[in-house]
């Protein structure tokens, strides 16, 4: 079973601690929402757990081995990573972009083995892109592009997924579509760690919530336990009404 | 789709035809039959001399110099994710010819035939490394191009200084050749000295081309799908530096071919940087052979320099690509 762990992980930049002693764990079957205000260190924690940050104290492991010591391709076969910035340099076809998800298996656009092609087609179907497969990415809408990036991540067939704000700048319908796609991935035996800013959305989908503030993990547990009016005030500085998994934000404190 | 499949055979065929045409045409046009006879060693001595010692090496020099630039251009564009990147624009060619000129000026080039190509490669690597370091520090492509302009201007100024100080008109005309780029009077010997570098650069670039496709997603996501970013940067910079250096050692600084060829090729290969490498090389070689035929046929008293013609065609194309790009990105 795939397992991503961090043990007292800290990330430094200059004299600042972006992440301070964070310990998290992600296994298949979990939909974990990583929450916190801008600058809380969420992205740095994700990058450090993937072994992409330079100045790191503590350990991050995949199935017991250090992520920083794994080759990029080995790591990519365990964890698919959907970063916050998702620029596309060239107007490739949707299928070629999704094919890049097979990079860690030695594939390249236009050079896919039967197994690679099957994984790419499955990812395209899962994200409802079959009709758009031959379209150039510069002709797609933001919602369609978000699905292309999801399909690219799923094409790797990695057991774990780390997604950094996958629904940012999407309309409500597309937000739900992306969340449904990730929920399907979790239902099919995957594990997802997803940074979200929409608490309502997070509370609806997540099986666990990790709350961060100023580089520290403040709480980690089921939405029913960790999502409280007091926590919303503490983390985000907002006044909220919480009822089970339902949240209503009423304004700044 | 069928058009894409015809791309490689078409380019190879056109390249062979162009090189053959370069053997036909010249101050004394030679019919195809005599050129063929000369190529296969069945013609009289003077025909063989014209074809084997003058026209064929010159055409091949133009071809391989162009191919190296096309390959480097396509690879640098993939690495920097920018259709305006190219050895000429980024100042790589200029600094290669600067260091080569230095070796000429101080008479080092006379010590060994390897000095000149090595000097050109050192110059090319310095500039490519500077660009690559800047590319890590800045995400702005405009900044990179500006740094390239800076490197070009500096190399140009340093070359002008050397020309000012040139001890003899002889050295001066040598230097002008390097600055403007030309394949006049090249022999198989000179091609032979550049060949190992051209080959080494090409092998490095082709072996590492798959990572260029990964970079389509941006550096962060490319690392995510398993690209070793550091290694990719080093290999592309090294390959492009060595290939461009070899090209400059052979033909001097020739700009813009490395920008035009990949730009034309890209739509045929699905805009995939990795698949654009080989066709870009073939097309750039073809363009330079055709441009060199033009240079030779033009009825001017002093033969035009190949690099001048390439820039006259390439610079407007560069401006056009840059303007269209702005329109696309808002």
Short mmCIF file of N, CA and C in Angstrom, two decimals, chain A residues 92-186:
data_model
loop_
_atom_site.label_atom_id
_atom_site.label_comp_id
_atom_site.label_asym_id
_atom_site.label_seq_id
_atom_site.Cartn_x
_atom_site.Cartn_y
_atom_site.Cartn_z
N UNK A 92 -0.40 22.20 -27.76
CA UNK A 92 -0.48 20.78 -28.11
C UNK A 92 -1.93 20.31 -28.10
N UNK A 93 -2.14 19.11 -28.61
CA UNK A 93 -3.49 18.54 -28.49
C UNK A 93 -3.69 18.05 -27.06
N UNK A 94 -4.97 17.92 -26.69
CA UNK A 94 -5.32 17.44 -25.35
C UNK A 94 -4.67 16.08 -25.10
N UNK A 95 -4.75 15.20 -26.10
CA UNK A 95 -4.21 13.85 -25.91
C UNK A 95 -2.70 13.89 -25.67
N UNK A 96 -1.98 14.77 -26.37
CA UNK A 96 -0.53 14.86 -26.17
C UNK A 96 -0.21 15.35 -24.75
N UNK A 97 -0.98 16.32 -24.25
CA UNK A 97 -0.73 16.82 -22.90
C UNK A 97 -0.99 15.71 -21.88
N UNK A 98 -2.10 14.98 -22.05
CA UNK A 98 -2.40 13.89 -21.12
C UNK A 98 -1.31 12.81 -21.22
N UNK A 99 -0.79 12.61 -22.43
CA UNK A 99 0.28 11.61 -22.62
C UNK A 99 1.50 11.92 -21.77
N UNK A 100 1.74 13.21 -21.50
CA UNK A 100 2.91 13.58 -20.69
C UNK A 100 2.82 12.99 -19.29
N UNK A 101 1.61 12.66 -18.87
CA UNK A 101 1.44 11.99 -17.58
C UNK A 101 2.16 10.64 -17.54
N UNK A 102 2.49 10.09 -18.71
CA UNK A 102 3.17 8.79 -18.77
C UNK A 102 4.68 8.96 -18.85
N UNK A 103 5.16 10.18 -18.64
CA UNK A 103 6.60 10.44 -18.78
C UNK A 103 7.45 9.50 -17.92
N UNK A 104 6.97 9.24 -16.70
CA UNK A 104 7.75 8.43 -15.76
C UNK A 104 7.86 6.97 -16.21
N UNK A 105 7.09 6.59 -17.23
CA UNK A 105 7.18 5.23 -17.74
C UNK A 105 7.97 5.19 -19.04
N UNK A 106 8.64 6.30 -19.37
CA UNK A 106 9.46 6.33 -20.57
C UNK A 106 8.70 6.71 -21.83
N UNK A 107 7.46 7.12 -21.67
CA UNK A 107 6.67 7.46 -22.86
C UNK A 107 6.85 8.93 -23.22
N UNK A 108 6.47 9.27 -24.44
CA UNK A 108 6.47 10.66 -24.89
C UNK A 108 5.29 10.82 -25.83
N UNK A 109 4.82 12.07 -26.01
CA UNK A 109 3.71 12.27 -26.95
C UNK A 109 4.05 11.66 -28.30
N UNK A 110 3.13 10.90 -28.85
CA UNK A 110 3.40 10.27 -30.14
C UNK A 110 4.22 9.00 -30.04
N UNK A 111 4.64 8.66 -28.82
CA UNK A 111 5.42 7.42 -28.65
C UNK A 111 4.93 6.72 -27.39
N UNK A 112 3.74 6.12 -27.49
CA UNK A 112 3.13 5.47 -26.34
C UNK A 112 3.09 3.98 -26.58
N UNK A 113 3.44 3.19 -25.55
CA UNK A 113 3.24 1.75 -25.65
C UNK A 113 1.75 1.47 -25.52
N UNK A 114 1.36 0.23 -25.77
CA UNK A 114 -0.07 -0.13 -25.67
C UNK A 114 -0.58 0.18 -24.27
N UNK A 115 0.26 -0.12 -23.28
CA UNK A 115 -0.13 0.10 -21.89
C UNK A 115 -0.30 1.60 -21.61
N UNK A 116 0.67 2.39 -22.12
CA UNK A 116 0.58 3.85 -21.96
C UNK A 116 -0.68 4.39 -22.61
N UNK A 117 -0.94 3.94 -23.84
CA UNK A 117 -2.09 4.44 -24.58
C UNK A 117 -3.38 4.10 -23.84
N UNK A 118 -3.44 2.91 -23.25
CA UNK A 118 -4.64 2.52 -22.51
C UNK A 118 -4.83 3.43 -21.30
N UNK A 119 -3.73 3.72 -20.59
CA UNK A 119 -3.82 4.60 -19.42
C UNK A 119 -4.26 6.00 -19.82
N UNK A 120 -3.72 6.49 -20.94
CA UNK A 120 -4.07 7.83 -21.41
C UNK A 120 -5.55 7.88 -21.80
N UNK A 121 -6.00 6.87 -22.53
CA UNK A 121 -7.42 6.85 -22.93
C UNK A 121 -8.33 6.77 -21.72
N UNK A 122 -7.94 5.95 -20.73
CA UNK A 122 -8.76 5.83 -19.52
C UNK A 122 -8.83 7.16 -18.79
N UNK A 123 -7.71 7.87 -18.70
CA UNK A 123 -7.69 9.16 -18.00
C UNK A 123 -8.53 10.18 -18.75
N UNK A 124 -8.46 10.14 -20.08
CA UNK A 124 -9.26 11.07 -20.90
C UNK A 124 -10.74 10.79 -20.70
N UNK A 125 -11.11 9.51 -20.66
CA UNK A 125 -12.51 9.15 -20.47
C UNK A 125 -12.98 9.56 -19.07
N UNK A 126 -12.14 9.31 -18.07
CA UNK A 126 -12.49 9.61 -16.68
C UNK A 126 -12.79 11.10 -16.50
N UNK A 127 -12.05 11.94 -17.21
CA UNK A 127 -12.25 13.38 -17.07
C UNK A 127 -13.17 13.93 -18.17
N UNK A 128 -13.86 13.03 -18.86
CA UNK A 128 -14.87 13.44 -19.83
C UNK A 128 -14.28 14.33 -20.92
N UNK A 129 -13.15 13.91 -21.47
CA UNK A 129 -12.46 14.72 -22.47
C UNK A 129 -12.44 14.05 -23.84
N UNK A 130 -13.13 12.89 -23.95
CA UNK A 130 -13.00 12.11 -25.18
C UNK A 130 -13.31 12.95 -26.42
N UNK A 131 -14.34 13.79 -26.32
CA UNK A 131 -14.72 14.59 -27.49
C UNK A 131 -13.68 15.67 -27.80
N UNK A 132 -12.87 16.03 -26.79
CA UNK A 132 -11.91 17.11 -26.99
C UNK A 132 -10.50 16.61 -27.24
N UNK A 133 -10.32 15.28 -27.33
CA UNK A 133 -8.97 14.70 -27.32
C UNK A 133 -8.05 15.28 -28.39
N UNK A 134 -8.59 15.61 -29.55
CA UNK A 134 -7.72 16.10 -30.62
C UNK A 134 -7.70 17.63 -30.70
N UNK A 135 -8.38 18.30 -29.77
CA UNK A 135 -8.39 19.78 -29.79
C UNK A 135 -7.06 20.32 -29.28
N UNK A 136 -6.65 21.50 -29.78
CA UNK A 136 -5.46 22.14 -29.25
C UNK A 136 -5.81 22.85 -27.95
N UNK A 137 -4.88 22.79 -26.99
CA UNK A 137 -5.20 23.29 -25.65
C UNK A 137 -5.47 24.80 -25.62
N UNK A 138 -4.94 25.55 -26.61
CA UNK A 138 -5.18 26.99 -26.57
C UNK A 138 -6.59 27.36 -27.03
N UNK A 139 -7.38 26.36 -27.41
CA UNK A 139 -8.75 26.65 -27.80
C UNK A 139 -9.75 26.27 -26.70
N UNK A 140 -9.23 25.83 -25.54
CA UNK A 140 -10.12 25.33 -24.48
C UNK A 140 -10.46 26.41 -23.47
N UNK A 141 -11.58 26.21 -22.77
CA UNK A 141 -11.96 27.13 -21.69
C UNK A 141 -11.21 26.74 -20.41
N UNK A 142 -11.26 27.60 -19.42
CA UNK A 142 -10.58 27.32 -18.15
C UNK A 142 -11.04 26.02 -17.52
N UNK A 143 -12.34 25.77 -17.57
CA UNK A 143 -12.88 24.55 -16.97
C UNK A 143 -12.40 23.31 -17.70
N UNK A 144 -12.35 23.40 -19.03
CA UNK A 144 -11.86 22.26 -19.82
C UNK A 144 -10.38 22.01 -19.55
N UNK A 145 -9.62 23.12 -19.46
CA UNK A 145 -8.18 22.98 -19.19
C UNK A 145 -7.95 22.31 -17.84
N UNK A 146 -8.75 22.68 -16.84
CA UNK A 146 -8.59 22.08 -15.52
C UNK A 146 -8.78 20.57 -15.61
N UNK A 147 -9.74 20.15 -16.43
CA UNK A 147 -9.94 18.71 -16.60
C UNK A 147 -8.77 18.07 -17.32
N UNK A 148 -8.18 18.79 -18.28
CA UNK A 148 -7.01 18.25 -18.99
C UNK A 148 -5.88 18.00 -18.00
N UNK A 149 -5.67 18.96 -17.08
CA UNK A 149 -4.59 18.78 -16.11
C UNK A 149 -4.88 17.61 -15.18
N UNK A 150 -6.14 17.47 -14.79
CA UNK A 150 -6.51 16.31 -13.96
C UNK A 150 -6.23 15.02 -14.71
N UNK A 151 -6.62 14.97 -15.98
CA UNK A 151 -6.41 13.76 -16.78
C UNK A 151 -4.92 13.46 -16.89
N UNK A 152 -4.13 14.51 -17.05
CA UNK A 152 -2.68 14.33 -17.12
C UNK A 152 -2.16 13.67 -15.84
N UNK A 153 -2.68 14.14 -14.70
CA UNK A 153 -2.25 13.57 -13.42
C UNK A 153 -2.71 12.11 -13.29
N UNK A 154 -3.94 11.83 -13.71
CA UNK A 154 -4.45 10.46 -13.56
C UNK A 154 -3.78 9.49 -14.52
N UNK A 155 -3.29 9.99 -15.66
CA UNK A 155 -2.66 9.10 -16.64
C UNK A 155 -1.46 8.38 -16.04
N UNK A 156 -0.86 8.98 -15.00
CA UNK A 156 0.31 8.35 -14.38
C UNK A 156 -0.09 7.09 -13.60
N UNK A 157 -1.38 6.91 -13.34
CA UNK A 157 -1.88 5.77 -12.58
C UNK A 157 -1.14 5.61 -11.26
N UNK A 158 -0.79 6.74 -10.65
CA UNK A 158 -0.13 6.70 -9.34
C UNK A 158 -1.21 6.50 -8.28
N UNK A 159 -0.86 5.80 -7.19
CA UNK A 159 -1.88 5.56 -6.16
C UNK A 159 -2.25 6.82 -5.38
N UNK A 160 -1.36 7.81 -5.36
CA UNK A 160 -1.63 9.02 -4.60
C UNK A 160 -1.65 10.25 -5.51
N UNK A 161 -2.45 11.23 -5.12
CA UNK A 161 -2.54 12.47 -5.88
C UNK A 161 -2.36 13.65 -4.93
N UNK A 162 -1.51 14.59 -5.31
CA UNK A 162 -1.39 15.85 -4.57
C UNK A 162 -1.80 16.97 -5.52
N UNK A 163 -2.84 17.70 -5.15
CA UNK A 163 -3.34 18.76 -6.03
C UNK A 163 -3.36 20.07 -5.27
N UNK A 164 -2.73 21.10 -5.86
CA UNK A 164 -2.64 22.41 -5.21
C UNK A 164 -3.67 23.34 -5.85
N UNK A 165 -4.72 23.62 -5.13
CA UNK A 165 -5.81 24.47 -5.61
C UNK A 165 -6.31 24.08 -6.99
N UNK A 166 -6.81 22.86 -7.13
CA UNK A 166 -7.25 22.42 -8.47
C UNK A 166 -8.51 23.12 -8.95
N UNK A 167 -9.26 23.77 -8.05
CA UNK A 167 -10.51 24.40 -8.49
C UNK A 167 -10.44 25.93 -8.47
N UNK A 168 -9.21 26.47 -8.29
CA UNK A 168 -9.10 27.94 -8.28
C UNK A 168 -9.56 28.50 -9.61
N UNK A 169 -10.28 29.60 -9.56
CA UNK A 169 -10.71 30.35 -10.75
C UNK A 169 -11.68 29.57 -11.63
N UNK A 170 -12.36 28.56 -11.07
CA UNK A 170 -13.36 27.84 -11.86
C UNK A 170 -14.77 28.25 -11.41
N UNK A 171 -15.72 28.16 -12.34
CA UNK A 171 -17.10 28.46 -11.95
C UNK A 171 -17.64 27.31 -11.09
N UNK A 172 -18.74 27.53 -10.36
CA UNK A 172 -19.21 26.52 -9.40
C UNK A 172 -19.40 25.15 -10.04
N UNK A 173 -19.97 25.11 -11.24
CA UNK A 173 -20.23 23.82 -11.86
C UNK A 173 -18.92 23.07 -12.10
N UNK A 174 -17.92 23.78 -12.63
CA UNK A 174 -16.65 23.11 -12.89
C UNK A 174 -15.94 22.73 -11.60
N UNK A 175 -16.11 23.56 -10.55
CA UNK A 175 -15.53 23.18 -9.26
C UNK A 175 -16.07 21.83 -8.83
N UNK A 176 -17.39 21.66 -8.94
CA UNK A 176 -17.99 20.39 -8.55
C UNK A 176 -17.52 19.26 -9.45
N UNK A 177 -17.40 19.54 -10.74
CA UNK A 177 -16.97 18.47 -11.66
C UNK A 177 -15.58 17.98 -11.30
N UNK A 178 -14.65 18.94 -11.03
CA UNK A 178 -13.28 18.53 -10.68
C UNK A 178 -13.29 17.76 -9.36
N UNK A 179 -14.05 18.26 -8.39
CA UNK A 179 -14.10 17.57 -7.09
C UNK A 179 -14.69 16.18 -7.25
N UNK A 180 -15.72 16.05 -8.11
CA UNK A 180 -16.31 14.72 -8.36
C UNK A 180 -15.27 13.78 -8.97
N UNK A 181 -14.48 14.32 -9.90
CA UNK A 181 -13.46 13.50 -10.56
C UNK A 181 -12.45 13.00 -9.52
N UNK A 182 -12.04 13.90 -8.61
CA UNK A 182 -11.08 13.49 -7.58
C UNK A 182 -11.74 12.51 -6.62
N UNK A 183 -13.02 12.76 -6.28
CA UNK A 183 -13.73 11.84 -5.39
C UNK A 183 -13.84 10.45 -6.01
N UNK A 184 -14.08 10.38 -7.33
CA UNK A 184 -14.13 9.09 -8.02
C UNK A 184 -12.79 8.37 -7.92
N UNK A 185 -11.72 9.17 -8.07
CA UNK A 185 -10.37 8.59 -7.96
C UNK A 185 -10.16 7.98 -6.58
N UNK A 186 -10.63 8.69 -5.54
CA UNK A 186 -10.49 8.18 -4.17
C UNK A 186 -11.38 6.94 -3.98
#
